[in-house]
Backbone as a chain_set.jsonl record, in Angstrom:
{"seq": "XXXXXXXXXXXXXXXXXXXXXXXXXXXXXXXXXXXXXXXXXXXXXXXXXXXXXXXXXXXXXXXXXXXXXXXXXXXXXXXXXXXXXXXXXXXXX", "coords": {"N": [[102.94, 99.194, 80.478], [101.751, 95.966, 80.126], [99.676, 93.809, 81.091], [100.656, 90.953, 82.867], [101.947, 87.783, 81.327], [101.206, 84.309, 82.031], [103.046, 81.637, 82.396], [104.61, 78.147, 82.674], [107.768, 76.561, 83.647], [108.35, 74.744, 81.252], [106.857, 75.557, 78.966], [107.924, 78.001, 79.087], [111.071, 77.446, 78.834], [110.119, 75.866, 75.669], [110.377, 78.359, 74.16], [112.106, 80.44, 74.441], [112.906, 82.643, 73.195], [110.645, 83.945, 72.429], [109.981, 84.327, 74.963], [111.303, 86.44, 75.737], [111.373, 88.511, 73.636], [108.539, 89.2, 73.774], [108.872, 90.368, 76.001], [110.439, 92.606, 75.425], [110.032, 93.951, 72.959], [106.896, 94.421, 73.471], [106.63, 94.97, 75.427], [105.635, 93.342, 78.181], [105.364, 91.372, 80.839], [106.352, 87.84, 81.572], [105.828, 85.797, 83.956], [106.906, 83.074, 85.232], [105.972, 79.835, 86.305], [106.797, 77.298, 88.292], [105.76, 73.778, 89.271], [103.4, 75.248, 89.635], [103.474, 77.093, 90.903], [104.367, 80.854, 91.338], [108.142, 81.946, 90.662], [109.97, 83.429, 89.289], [110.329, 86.067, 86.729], [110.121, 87.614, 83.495], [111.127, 90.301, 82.523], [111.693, 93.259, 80.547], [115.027, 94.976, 80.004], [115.068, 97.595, 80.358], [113.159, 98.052, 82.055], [113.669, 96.926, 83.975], [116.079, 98.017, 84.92], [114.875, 100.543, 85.566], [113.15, 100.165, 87.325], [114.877, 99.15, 89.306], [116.409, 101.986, 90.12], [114.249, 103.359, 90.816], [113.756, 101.505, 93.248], [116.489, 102.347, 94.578], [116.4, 104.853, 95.112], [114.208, 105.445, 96.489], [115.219, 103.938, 98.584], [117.675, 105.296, 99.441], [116.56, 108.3, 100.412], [114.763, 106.896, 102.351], [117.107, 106.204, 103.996], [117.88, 108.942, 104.216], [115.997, 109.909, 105.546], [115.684, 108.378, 107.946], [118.657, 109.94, 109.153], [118.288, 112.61, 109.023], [116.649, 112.488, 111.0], [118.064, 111.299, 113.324], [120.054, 113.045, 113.632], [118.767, 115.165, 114.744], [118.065, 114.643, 116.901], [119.976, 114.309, 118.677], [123.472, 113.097, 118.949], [124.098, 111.249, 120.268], [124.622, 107.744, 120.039], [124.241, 107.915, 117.459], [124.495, 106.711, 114.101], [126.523, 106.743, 111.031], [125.343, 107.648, 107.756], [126.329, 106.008, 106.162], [127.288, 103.99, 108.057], [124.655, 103.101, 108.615], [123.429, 102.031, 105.703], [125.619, 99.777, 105.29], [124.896, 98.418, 107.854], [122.035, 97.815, 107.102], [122.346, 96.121, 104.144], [124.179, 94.086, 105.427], [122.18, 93.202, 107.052], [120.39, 92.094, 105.122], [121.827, 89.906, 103.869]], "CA": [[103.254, 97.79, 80.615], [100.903, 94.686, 79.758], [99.669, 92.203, 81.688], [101.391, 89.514, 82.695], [101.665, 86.151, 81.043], [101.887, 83.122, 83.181], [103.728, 80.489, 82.288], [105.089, 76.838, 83.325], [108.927, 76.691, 83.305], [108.16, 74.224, 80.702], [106.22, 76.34, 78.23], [109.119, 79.148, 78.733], [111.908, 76.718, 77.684], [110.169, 76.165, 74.605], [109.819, 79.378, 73.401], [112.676, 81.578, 75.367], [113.222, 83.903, 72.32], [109.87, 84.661, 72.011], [109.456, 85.429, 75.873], [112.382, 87.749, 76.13], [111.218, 89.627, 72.446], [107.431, 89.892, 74.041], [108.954, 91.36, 77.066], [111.231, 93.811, 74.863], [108.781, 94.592, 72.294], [105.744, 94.419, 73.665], [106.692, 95.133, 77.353], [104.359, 92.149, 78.344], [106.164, 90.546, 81.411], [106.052, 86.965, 81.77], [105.851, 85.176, 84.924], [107.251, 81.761, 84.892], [105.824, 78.976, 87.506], [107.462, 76.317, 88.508], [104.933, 73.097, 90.354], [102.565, 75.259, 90.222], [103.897, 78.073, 92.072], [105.478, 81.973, 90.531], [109.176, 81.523, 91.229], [110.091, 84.486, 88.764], [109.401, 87.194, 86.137], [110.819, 88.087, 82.504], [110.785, 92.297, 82.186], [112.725, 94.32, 79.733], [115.693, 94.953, 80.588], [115.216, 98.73, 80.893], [112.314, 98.356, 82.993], [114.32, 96.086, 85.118], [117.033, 99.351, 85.622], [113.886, 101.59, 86.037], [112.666, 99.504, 88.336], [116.24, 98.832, 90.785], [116.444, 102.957, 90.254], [113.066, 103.536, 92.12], [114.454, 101.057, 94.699], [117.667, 102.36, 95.04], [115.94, 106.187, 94.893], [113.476, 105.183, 97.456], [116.176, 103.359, 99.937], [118.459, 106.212, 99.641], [115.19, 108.805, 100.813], [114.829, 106.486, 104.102], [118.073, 106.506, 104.793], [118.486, 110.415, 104.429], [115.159, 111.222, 106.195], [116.564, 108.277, 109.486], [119.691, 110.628, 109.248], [118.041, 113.729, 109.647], [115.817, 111.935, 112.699], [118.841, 111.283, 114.257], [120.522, 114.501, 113.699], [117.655, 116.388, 115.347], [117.401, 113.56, 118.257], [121.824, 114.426, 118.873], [124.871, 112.496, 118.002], [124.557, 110.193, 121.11], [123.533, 106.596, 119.693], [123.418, 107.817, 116.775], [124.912, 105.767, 113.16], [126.453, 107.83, 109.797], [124.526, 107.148, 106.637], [126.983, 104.843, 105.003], [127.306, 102.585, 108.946], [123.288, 102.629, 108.262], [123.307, 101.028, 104.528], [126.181, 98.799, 105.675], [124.07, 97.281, 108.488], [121.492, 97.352, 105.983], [123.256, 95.152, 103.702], [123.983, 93.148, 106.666], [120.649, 92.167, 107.472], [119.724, 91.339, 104.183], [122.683, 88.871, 103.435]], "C": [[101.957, 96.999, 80.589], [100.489, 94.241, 80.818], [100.267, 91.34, 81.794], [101.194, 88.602, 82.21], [101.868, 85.15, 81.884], [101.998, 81.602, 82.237], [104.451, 79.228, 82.7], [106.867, 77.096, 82.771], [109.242, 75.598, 81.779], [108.056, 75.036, 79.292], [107.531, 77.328, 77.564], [110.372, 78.814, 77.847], [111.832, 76.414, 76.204], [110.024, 77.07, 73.979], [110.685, 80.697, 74.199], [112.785, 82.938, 74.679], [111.962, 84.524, 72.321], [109.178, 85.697, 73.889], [110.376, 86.536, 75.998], [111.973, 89.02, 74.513], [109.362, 90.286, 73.208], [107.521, 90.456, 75.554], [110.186, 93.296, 76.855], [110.404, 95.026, 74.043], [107.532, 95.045, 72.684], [104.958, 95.169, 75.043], [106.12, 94.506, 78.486], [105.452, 91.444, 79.503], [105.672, 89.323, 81.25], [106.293, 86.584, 83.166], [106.507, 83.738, 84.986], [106.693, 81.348, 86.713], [106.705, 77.595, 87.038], [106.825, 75.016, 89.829], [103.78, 74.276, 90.356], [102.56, 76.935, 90.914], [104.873, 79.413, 91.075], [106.751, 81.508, 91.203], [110.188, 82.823, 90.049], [110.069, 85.0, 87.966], [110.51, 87.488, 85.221], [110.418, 89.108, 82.741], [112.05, 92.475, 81.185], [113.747, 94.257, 80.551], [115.454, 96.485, 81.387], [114.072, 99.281, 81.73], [112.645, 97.813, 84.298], [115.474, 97.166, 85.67], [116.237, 100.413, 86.303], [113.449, 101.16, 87.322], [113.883, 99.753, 89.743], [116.792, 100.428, 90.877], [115.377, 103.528, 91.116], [113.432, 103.147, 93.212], [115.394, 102.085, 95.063], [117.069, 103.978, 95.471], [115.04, 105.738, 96.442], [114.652, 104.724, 98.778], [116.813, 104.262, 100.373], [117.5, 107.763, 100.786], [115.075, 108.41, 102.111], [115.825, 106.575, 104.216], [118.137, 108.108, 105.577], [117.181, 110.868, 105.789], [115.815, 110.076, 107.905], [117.838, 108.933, 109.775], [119.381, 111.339, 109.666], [117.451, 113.789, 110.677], [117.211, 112.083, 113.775], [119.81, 112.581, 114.445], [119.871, 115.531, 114.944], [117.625, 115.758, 116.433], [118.895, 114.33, 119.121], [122.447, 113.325, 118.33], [124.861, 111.161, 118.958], [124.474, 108.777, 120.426], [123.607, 106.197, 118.03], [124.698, 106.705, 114.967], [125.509, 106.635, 111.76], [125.577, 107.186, 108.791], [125.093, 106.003, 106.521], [126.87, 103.819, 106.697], [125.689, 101.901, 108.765], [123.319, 101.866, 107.138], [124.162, 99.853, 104.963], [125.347, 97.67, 106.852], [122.461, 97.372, 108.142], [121.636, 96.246, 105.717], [123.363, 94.057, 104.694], [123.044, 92.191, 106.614], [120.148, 91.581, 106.487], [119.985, 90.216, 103.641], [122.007, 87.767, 104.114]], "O": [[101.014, 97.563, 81.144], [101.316, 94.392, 81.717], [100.563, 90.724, 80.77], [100.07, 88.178, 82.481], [102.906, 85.206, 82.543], [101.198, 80.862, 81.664], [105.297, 79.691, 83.465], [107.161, 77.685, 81.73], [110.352, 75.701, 81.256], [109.047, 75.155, 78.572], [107.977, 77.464, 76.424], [110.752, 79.335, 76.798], [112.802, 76.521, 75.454], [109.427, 76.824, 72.931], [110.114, 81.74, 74.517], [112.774, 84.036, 75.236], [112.018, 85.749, 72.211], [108.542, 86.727, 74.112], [109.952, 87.601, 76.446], [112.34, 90.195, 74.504], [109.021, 91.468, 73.171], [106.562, 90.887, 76.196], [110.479, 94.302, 77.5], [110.194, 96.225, 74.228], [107.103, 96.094, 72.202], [103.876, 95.58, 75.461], [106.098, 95.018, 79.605], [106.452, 90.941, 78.989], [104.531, 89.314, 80.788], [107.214, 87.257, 83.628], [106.13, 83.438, 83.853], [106.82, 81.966, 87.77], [107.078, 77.112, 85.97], [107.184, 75.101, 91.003], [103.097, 74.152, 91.373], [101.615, 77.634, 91.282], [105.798, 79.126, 90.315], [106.658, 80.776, 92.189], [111.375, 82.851, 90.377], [109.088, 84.365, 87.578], [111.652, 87.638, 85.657], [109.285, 89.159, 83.22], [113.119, 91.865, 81.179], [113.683, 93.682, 81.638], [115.579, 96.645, 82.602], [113.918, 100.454, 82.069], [112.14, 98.082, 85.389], [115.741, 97.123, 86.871], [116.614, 101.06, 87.279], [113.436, 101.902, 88.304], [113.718, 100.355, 90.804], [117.708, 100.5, 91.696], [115.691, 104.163, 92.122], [113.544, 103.902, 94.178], [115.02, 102.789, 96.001], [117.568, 104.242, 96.565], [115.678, 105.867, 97.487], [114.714, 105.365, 99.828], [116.809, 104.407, 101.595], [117.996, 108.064, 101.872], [115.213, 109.22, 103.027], [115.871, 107.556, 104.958], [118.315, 108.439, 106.749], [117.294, 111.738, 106.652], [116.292, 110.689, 108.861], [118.308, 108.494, 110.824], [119.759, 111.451, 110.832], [117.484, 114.786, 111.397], [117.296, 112.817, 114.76], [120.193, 112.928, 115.562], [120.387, 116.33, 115.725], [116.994, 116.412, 117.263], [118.692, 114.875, 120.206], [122.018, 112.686, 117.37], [125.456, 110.142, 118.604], [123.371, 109.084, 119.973], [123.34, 105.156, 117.428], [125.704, 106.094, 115.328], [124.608, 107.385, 111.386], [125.083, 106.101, 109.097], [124.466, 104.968, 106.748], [126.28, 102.757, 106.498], [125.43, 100.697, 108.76], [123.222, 100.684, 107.467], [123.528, 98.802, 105.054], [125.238, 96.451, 106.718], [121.678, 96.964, 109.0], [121.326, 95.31, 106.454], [122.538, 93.143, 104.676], [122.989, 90.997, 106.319], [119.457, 90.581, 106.68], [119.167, 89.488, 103.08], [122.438, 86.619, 104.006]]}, "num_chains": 1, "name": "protein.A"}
């Protein structure tokens, strides 16, 4: 992957085809600002699945290894996987 481009939401509007082909082709994310300020990021698409697969790979990993903590601690207290992601989820809403 490239370097990022940074861009004004301005800039991006004129030229949307060419940021979404130099983030397909090229793999070149863009950044878009907005005032001044990042506010968010063209990627591929299939770096954008690669990407929310690491997450989701990684989240899943903490869950399993606070499972096996609590396993080894006993049952008192303790939460199943899926009540863990759910108040997950939760907190993030």
């Amino acid at each position: 992957m490239s370097e990022p481009v940074v861009e004004s939401m301005a800039e991006v509007r004129n030229h949307l085809a060419d940021v979404i082909d130099r983030a397909h082709r090229e793999e070149t994310p863009t950044i878009i600002t907005r005032r001044g300020r990042q506010e968010a990021v063209v990627i591929d698409i299939e770096e954008y699945q690669r990407l929310r697969r690491l997450a989701e790979d990684a989240e899943e990993a903490w869950l399993n290894r606070l499972a096996d903590e609590a396993e080894s601690e006993g049952t008192e207290g303790s939460v199943s996987l899926e009540g863990m992601a759910a108040l997950l989820r939760d907190r993030e809403s």
